[in-house]
C-alpha cells in the first residue's frame, strides 16, 4: 500500500470534515462506499486510523466511523465567583459549559480514603501517608468525556462537607465548602500541555496525537489552609482557558 495513496485519502476526508460537509456526529463513508469510489481497502483502513489519531473521527460499535465533536468550552478565570453560593445548582464545569450553550455535567466515578502520596501531601500541607479523601470524576459535554478530574481533600474537610460519599455534589465542591463554613478564599492554578498516554486518549475518546491540557488547582481557605488539590486532564481541542481583565500594575518594561 503506497503511503501517498492513504495519506491523500486521509487529507481529502479531513478537508471534507473541516469544510463542514461532515458535521460533528455525522457518519463517515464506509469502507465499502469508498472502495466503490475506487479506493483500496488497506488505504481506507489506514486513512481512517490516521483520522482517529488526529482526533477528527471516532469509531463507535454498531454505528461506524463518526465525526468527533471539537466544540470548545470557554472556561473563564471568573468562573469561581459564580459557584461559591451554597444554594447553587451548577459547579465550575457546568457553569462554563452553560455559558456557551452546551450541556455540561460531572459524573463521579470513585470516592475513598487513601494514604496521601508524597507529592499530594506536600501540596495539602500534610505529612506523607496522612489519610486523605480522593474523588475521581469525569467532566462531560453531551455524554462525551472531555476531562478526567482527580481531587484530594484533608479527611476532616471532606467529611465536614459530605465529600467523602460517592454521589454528585449538587452546586459543586466549592459551594459545598461554603455551605459548611470553610469559605474558599483563593486558588492557584498551574496549566501545562503534553501528549496523552494511550490510556488517557482512550478514556477521553480521542486520538493519541491530540494534546491534553493539564490543570492543577490548589484551593485555600481562611488562614491559608489548603482545602483541595484538583488535577484535571482534558482534550486540548475541547477547552479554552480564558484569563480576562487581569490587573496590569508595575512599571513599563
PDB file of N, CA and C in Angstrom, residues 95-149:
ATOM      1  N   UNK A  95     -21.138  25.396  34.862  1.00  0.00           N
ATOM      2  CA  UNK A  95     -21.347  26.823  34.621  1.00  0.00           C
ATOM      3  C   UNK A  95     -20.661  27.268  33.344  1.00  0.00           C
ATOM      4  N   UNK A  96     -19.420  26.820  33.141  1.00  0.00           N
ATOM      5  CA  UNK A  96     -18.676  27.198  31.936  1.00  0.00           C
ATOM      6  C   UNK A  96     -19.339  26.639  30.684  1.00  0.00           C
ATOM      7  N   UNK A  97     -19.801  25.383  30.745  1.00  0.00           N
ATOM      8  CA  UNK A  97     -20.452  24.779  29.583  1.00  0.00           C
ATOM      9  C   UNK A  97     -21.757  25.492  29.260  1.00  0.00           C
ATOM     10  N   UNK A  98     -22.545  25.804  30.288  1.00  0.00           N
ATOM     11  CA  UNK A  98     -23.810  26.506  30.068  1.00  0.00           C
ATOM     12  C   UNK A  98     -23.577  27.879  29.458  1.00  0.00           C
ATOM     13  N   UNK A  99     -22.434  28.483  29.778  1.00  0.00           N
ATOM     14  CA  UNK A  99     -22.131  29.807  29.254  1.00  0.00           C
ATOM     15  C   UNK A  99     -21.954  29.845  27.754  1.00  0.00           C
ATOM     16  N   UNK A 100     -21.651  28.705  27.143  1.00  0.00           N
ATOM     17  CA  UNK A 100     -21.520  28.645  25.682  1.00  0.00           C
ATOM     18  C   UNK A 100     -22.626  27.777  25.081  1.00  0.00           C
ATOM     19  N   UNK A 101     -23.686  27.550  25.847  1.00  0.00           N
ATOM     20  CA  UNK A 101     -24.844  26.841  25.327  1.00  0.00           C
ATOM     21  C   UNK A 101     -24.674  25.344  25.191  1.00  0.00           C
ATOM     22  N   UNK A 102     -23.765  24.743  25.978  1.00  0.00           N
ATOM     23  CA  UNK A 102     -23.538  23.307  25.898  1.00  0.00           C
ATOM     24  C   UNK A 102     -24.035  22.624  27.164  1.00  0.00           C
ATOM     25  N   UNK A 103     -24.368  21.354  27.019  1.00  0.00           N
ATOM     26  CA  UNK A 103     -24.854  20.583  28.153  1.00  0.00           C
ATOM     27  C   UNK A 103     -23.717  19.913  28.890  1.00  0.00           C
ATOM     28  N   UNK A 104     -23.198  20.570  29.914  1.00  0.00           N
ATOM     29  CA  UNK A 104     -22.093  20.016  30.686  1.00  0.00           C
ATOM     30  C   UNK A 104     -22.577  19.295  31.923  1.00  0.00           C
ATOM     31  N   UNK A 105     -21.878  18.253  32.307  1.00  0.00           N
ATOM     32  CA  UNK A 105     -22.215  17.524  33.524  1.00  0.00           C
ATOM     33  C   UNK A 105     -20.947  16.918  34.102  1.00  0.00           C
ATOM     34  N   UNK A 106     -21.016  16.581  35.380  1.00  0.00           N
ATOM     35  CA  UNK A 106     -19.905  15.929  36.070  1.00  0.00           C
ATOM     36  C   UNK A 106     -20.411  14.618  36.649  1.00  0.00           C
ATOM     37  N   UNK A 107     -19.707  13.538  36.348  1.00  0.00           N
ATOM     38  CA  UNK A 107     -20.114  12.205  36.794  1.00  0.00           C
ATOM     39  C   UNK A 107     -19.070  11.655  37.754  1.00  0.00           C
ATOM     40  N   UNK A 108     -19.434  11.434  39.024  1.00  0.00           N
ATOM     41  CA  UNK A 108     -18.479  10.849  39.971  1.00  0.00           C
ATOM     42  C   UNK A 108     -18.187   9.396  39.621  1.00  0.00           C
ATOM     43  N   UNK A 109     -16.923   9.008  39.757  1.00  0.00           N
ATOM     44  CA  UNK A 109     -16.507   7.648  39.433  1.00  0.00           C
ATOM     45  C   UNK A 109     -16.123   6.850  40.667  1.00  0.00           C
ATOM     46  N   UNK A 110     -15.395   7.487  41.581  1.00  0.00           N
ATOM     47  CA  UNK A 110     -14.918   6.773  42.767  1.00  0.00           C
ATOM     48  C   UNK A 110     -14.604   7.775  43.867  1.00  0.00           C
ATOM     49  N   UNK A 111     -14.856   7.374  45.101  1.00  0.00           N
ATOM     50  CA  UNK A 111     -14.524   8.170  46.284  1.00  0.00           C
ATOM     51  C   UNK A 111     -13.987   7.224  47.337  1.00  0.00           C
ATOM     52  N   UNK A 112     -12.903   7.631  48.007  1.00  0.00           N
ATOM     53  CA  UNK A 112     -12.384   6.767  49.054  1.00  0.00           C
ATOM     54  C   UNK A 112     -11.263   7.412  49.840  1.00  0.00           C
ATOM     55  N   UNK A 113     -11.000   6.870  51.020  1.00  0.00           N
ATOM     56  CA  UNK A 113      -9.882   7.315  51.843  1.00  0.00           C
ATOM     57  C   UNK A 113      -8.612   6.591  51.382  1.00  0.00           C
ATOM     58  N   UNK A 114      -7.532   7.353  51.233  1.00  0.00           N
ATOM     59  CA  UNK A 114      -6.248   6.778  50.848  1.00  0.00           C
ATOM     60  C   UNK A 114      -5.144   7.440  51.674  1.00  0.00           C
ATOM     61  N   UNK A 115      -3.986   6.787  51.705  1.00  0.00           N
ATOM     62  CA  UNK A 115      -2.805   7.415  52.283  1.00  0.00           C
ATOM     63  C   UNK A 115      -2.255   8.404  51.261  1.00  0.00           C
ATOM     64  N   UNK A 116      -2.058   9.639  51.661  1.00  0.00           N
ATOM     65  CA  UNK A 116      -1.657  10.687  50.720  1.00  0.00           C
ATOM     66  C   UNK A 116      -0.303  10.376  50.088  1.00  0.00           C
ATOM     67  N   UNK A 117      -0.249  10.316  48.739  1.00  0.00           N
ATOM     68  CA  UNK A 117       1.055  10.217  48.079  1.00  0.00           C
ATOM     69  C   UNK A 117       1.911  11.429  48.442  1.00  0.00           C
ATOM     70  N   UNK A 118       3.215  11.260  48.375  1.00  0.00           N
ATOM     71  CA  UNK A 118       4.131  12.308  48.842  1.00  0.00           C
ATOM     72  C   UNK A 118       3.863  13.650  48.181  1.00  0.00           C
ATOM     73  N   UNK A 119       3.696  13.658  46.864  1.00  0.00           N
ATOM     74  CA  UNK A 119       3.516  14.917  46.142  1.00  0.00           C
ATOM     75  C   UNK A 119       2.212  15.603  46.540  1.00  0.00           C
ATOM     76  N   UNK A 120       1.149  14.832  46.708  1.00  0.00           N
ATOM     77  CA  UNK A 120      -0.140  15.397  47.126  1.00  0.00           C
ATOM     78  C   UNK A 120      -0.062  15.897  48.562  1.00  0.00           C
ATOM     79  N   UNK A 121       0.602  15.154  49.411  1.00  0.00           N
ATOM     80  CA  UNK A 121       0.736  15.564  50.806  1.00  0.00           C
ATOM     81  C   UNK A 121       1.429  16.917  50.912  1.00  0.00           C
ATOM     82  N   UNK A 122       2.465  17.124  50.128  1.00  0.00           N
ATOM     83  CA  UNK A 122       3.175  18.409  50.142  1.00  0.00           C
ATOM     84  C   UNK A 122       2.242  19.541  49.752  1.00  0.00           C
ATOM     85  N   UNK A 123       1.452  19.339  48.697  1.00  0.00           N
ATOM     86  CA  UNK A 123       0.531  20.383  48.241  1.00  0.00           C
ATOM     87  C   UNK A 123      -0.547  20.668  49.277  1.00  0.00           C
ATOM     88  N   UNK A 124      -0.986  19.634  50.011  1.00  0.00           N
ATOM     89  CA  UNK A 124      -2.021  19.805  51.029  1.00  0.00           C
ATOM     90  C   UNK A 124      -1.453  20.308  52.357  1.00  0.00           C
ATOM     91  N   UNK A 125      -0.118  20.336  52.464  1.00  0.00           N
ATOM     92  CA  UNK A 125       0.498  20.748  53.720  1.00  0.00           C
ATOM     93  C   UNK A 125       0.404  19.687  54.796  1.00  0.00           C
ATOM     94  N   UNK A 126       0.404  18.411  54.375  1.00  0.00           N
ATOM     95  CA  UNK A 126       0.275  17.292  55.305  1.00  0.00           C
ATOM     96  C   UNK A 126       1.507  16.406  55.231  1.00  0.00           C
ATOM     97  N   UNK A 127       1.643  15.527  56.211  1.00  0.00           N
ATOM     98  CA  UNK A 127       2.717  14.544  56.179  1.00  0.00           C
ATOM     99  C   UNK A 127       2.382  13.442  55.181  1.00  0.00           C
ATOM    100  N   UNK A 128       3.367  12.963  54.427  1.00  0.00           N
ATOM    101  CA  UNK A 128       3.103  11.832  53.516  1.00  0.00           C
ATOM    102  C   UNK A 128       2.493  10.658  54.268  1.00  0.00           C
ATOM    103  N   UNK A 129       1.498  10.041  53.674  1.00  0.00           N
ATOM    104  CA  UNK A 129       0.830   8.916  54.303  1.00  0.00           C
ATOM    105  C   UNK A 129      -0.359   9.301  55.154  1.00  0.00           C
ATOM    106  N   UNK A 130      -0.574  10.625  55.361  1.00  0.00           N
ATOM    107  CA  UNK A 130      -1.754  11.070  56.103  1.00  0.00           C
ATOM    108  C   UNK A 130      -3.014  10.658  55.346  1.00  0.00           C
ATOM    109  N   UNK A 131      -4.044  10.261  56.066  1.00  0.00           N
ATOM    110  CA  UNK A 131      -5.281   9.840  55.421  1.00  0.00           C
ATOM    111  C   UNK A 131      -5.974  11.040  54.783  1.00  0.00           C
ATOM    112  N   UNK A 132      -6.276  10.928  53.490  1.00  0.00           N
ATOM    113  CA  UNK A 132      -6.995  11.968  52.753  1.00  0.00           C
ATOM    114  C   UNK A 132      -8.124  11.309  51.974  1.00  0.00           C
ATOM    115  N   UNK A 133      -9.010  12.127  51.444  1.00  0.00           N
ATOM    116  CA  UNK A 133     -10.103  11.616  50.608  1.00  0.00           C
ATOM    117  C   UNK A 133      -9.809  11.955  49.153  1.00  0.00           C
ATOM    118  N   UNK A 134      -9.904  10.950  48.310  1.00  0.00           N
ATOM    119  CA  UNK A 134      -9.703  11.122  46.869  1.00  0.00           C
ATOM    120  C   UNK A 134     -11.034  10.960  46.161  1.00  0.00           C
ATOM    121  N   UNK A 135     -11.350  11.908  45.261  1.00  0.00           N
ATOM    122  CA  UNK A 135     -12.548  11.826  44.421  1.00  0.00           C
ATOM    123  C   UNK A 135     -12.110  11.831  42.964  1.00  0.00           C
ATOM    124  N   UNK A 136     -12.606  10.870  42.190  1.00  0.00           N
ATOM    125  CA  UNK A 136     -12.335  10.813  40.753  1.00  0.00           C
ATOM    126  C   UNK A 136     -13.640  11.027  40.009  1.00  0.00           C
ATOM    127  N   UNK A 137     -13.610  11.807  38.938  1.00  0.00           N
ATOM    128  CA  UNK A 137     -14.831  12.088  38.194  1.00  0.00           C
ATOM    129  C   UNK A 137     -14.504  12.407  36.743  1.00  0.00           C
ATOM    130  N   UNK A 138     -15.549  12.351  35.919  1.00  0.00           N
ATOM    131  CA  UNK A 138     -15.473  12.744  34.518  1.00  0.00           C
ATOM    132  C   UNK A 138     -16.266  14.027  34.316  1.00  0.00           C
ATOM    133  N   UNK A 139     -15.726  14.930  33.511  1.00  0.00           N
ATOM    134  CA  UNK A 139     -16.477  16.107  33.064  1.00  0.00           C
ATOM    135  C   UNK A 139     -16.917  15.835  31.629  1.00  0.00           C
ATOM    136  N   UNK A 140     -18.227  15.925  31.386  1.00  0.00           N
ATOM    137  CA  UNK A 140     -18.803  15.552  30.100  1.00  0.00           C
ATOM    138  C   UNK A 140     -19.419  16.758  29.403  1.00  0.00           C
ATOM    139  N   UNK A 141     -19.460  16.654  28.074  1.00  0.00           N
ATOM    140  CA  UNK A 141     -20.271  17.521  27.232  1.00  0.00           C
ATOM    141  C   UNK A 141     -21.152  16.611  26.399  1.00  0.00           C
ATOM    142  N   UNK A 142     -22.462  16.697  26.622  1.00  0.00           N
ATOM    143  CA  UNK A 142     -23.406  15.871  25.866  1.00  0.00           C
ATOM    144  C   UNK A 142     -22.980  14.403  25.839  1.00  0.00           C
ATOM    145  N   UNK A 143     -22.678  13.863  26.999  1.00  0.00           N
ATOM    146  CA  UNK A 143     -22.352  12.445  27.198  1.00  0.00           C
ATOM    147  C   UNK A 143     -20.960  12.062  26.713  1.00  0.00           C
ATOM    148  N   UNK A 144     -20.167  12.996  26.228  1.00  0.00           N
ATOM    149  CA  UNK A 144     -18.798  12.697  25.802  1.00  0.00           C
ATOM    150  C   UNK A 144     -17.820  13.170  26.871  1.00  0.00           C
ATOM    151  N   UNK A 145     -16.895  12.299  27.251  1.00  0.00           N
ATOM    152  CA  UNK A 145     -15.904  12.658  28.263  1.00  0.00           C
ATOM    153  C   UNK A 145     -14.915  13.657  27.667  1.00  0.00           C
ATOM    154  N   UNK A 146     -14.789  14.816  28.306  1.00  0.00           N
ATOM    155  CA  UNK A 146     -13.892  15.874  27.841  1.00  0.00           C
ATOM    156  C   UNK A 146     -12.730  16.066  28.806  1.00  0.00           C
ATOM    157  N   UNK A 147     -12.967  15.783  30.078  1.00  0.00           N
ATOM    158  CA  UNK A 147     -11.918  15.905  31.085  1.00  0.00           C
ATOM    159  C   UNK A 147     -12.002  14.748  32.066  1.00  0.00           C
ATOM    160  N   UNK A 148     -10.842  14.344  32.581  1.00  0.00           N
ATOM    161  CA  UNK A 148     -10.791  13.487  33.761  1.00  0.00           C
ATOM    162  C   UNK A 148     -10.320  14.361  34.914  1.00  0.00           C
ATOM    163  N   UNK A 149     -10.920  14.185  36.075  1.00  0.00           N
ATOM    164  CA  UNK A 149     -10.598  15.013  37.224  1.00  0.00           C
ATOM    165  C   UNK A 149     -10.325  14.128  38.439  1.00  0.00           C
TER     166      UNK A 149
END
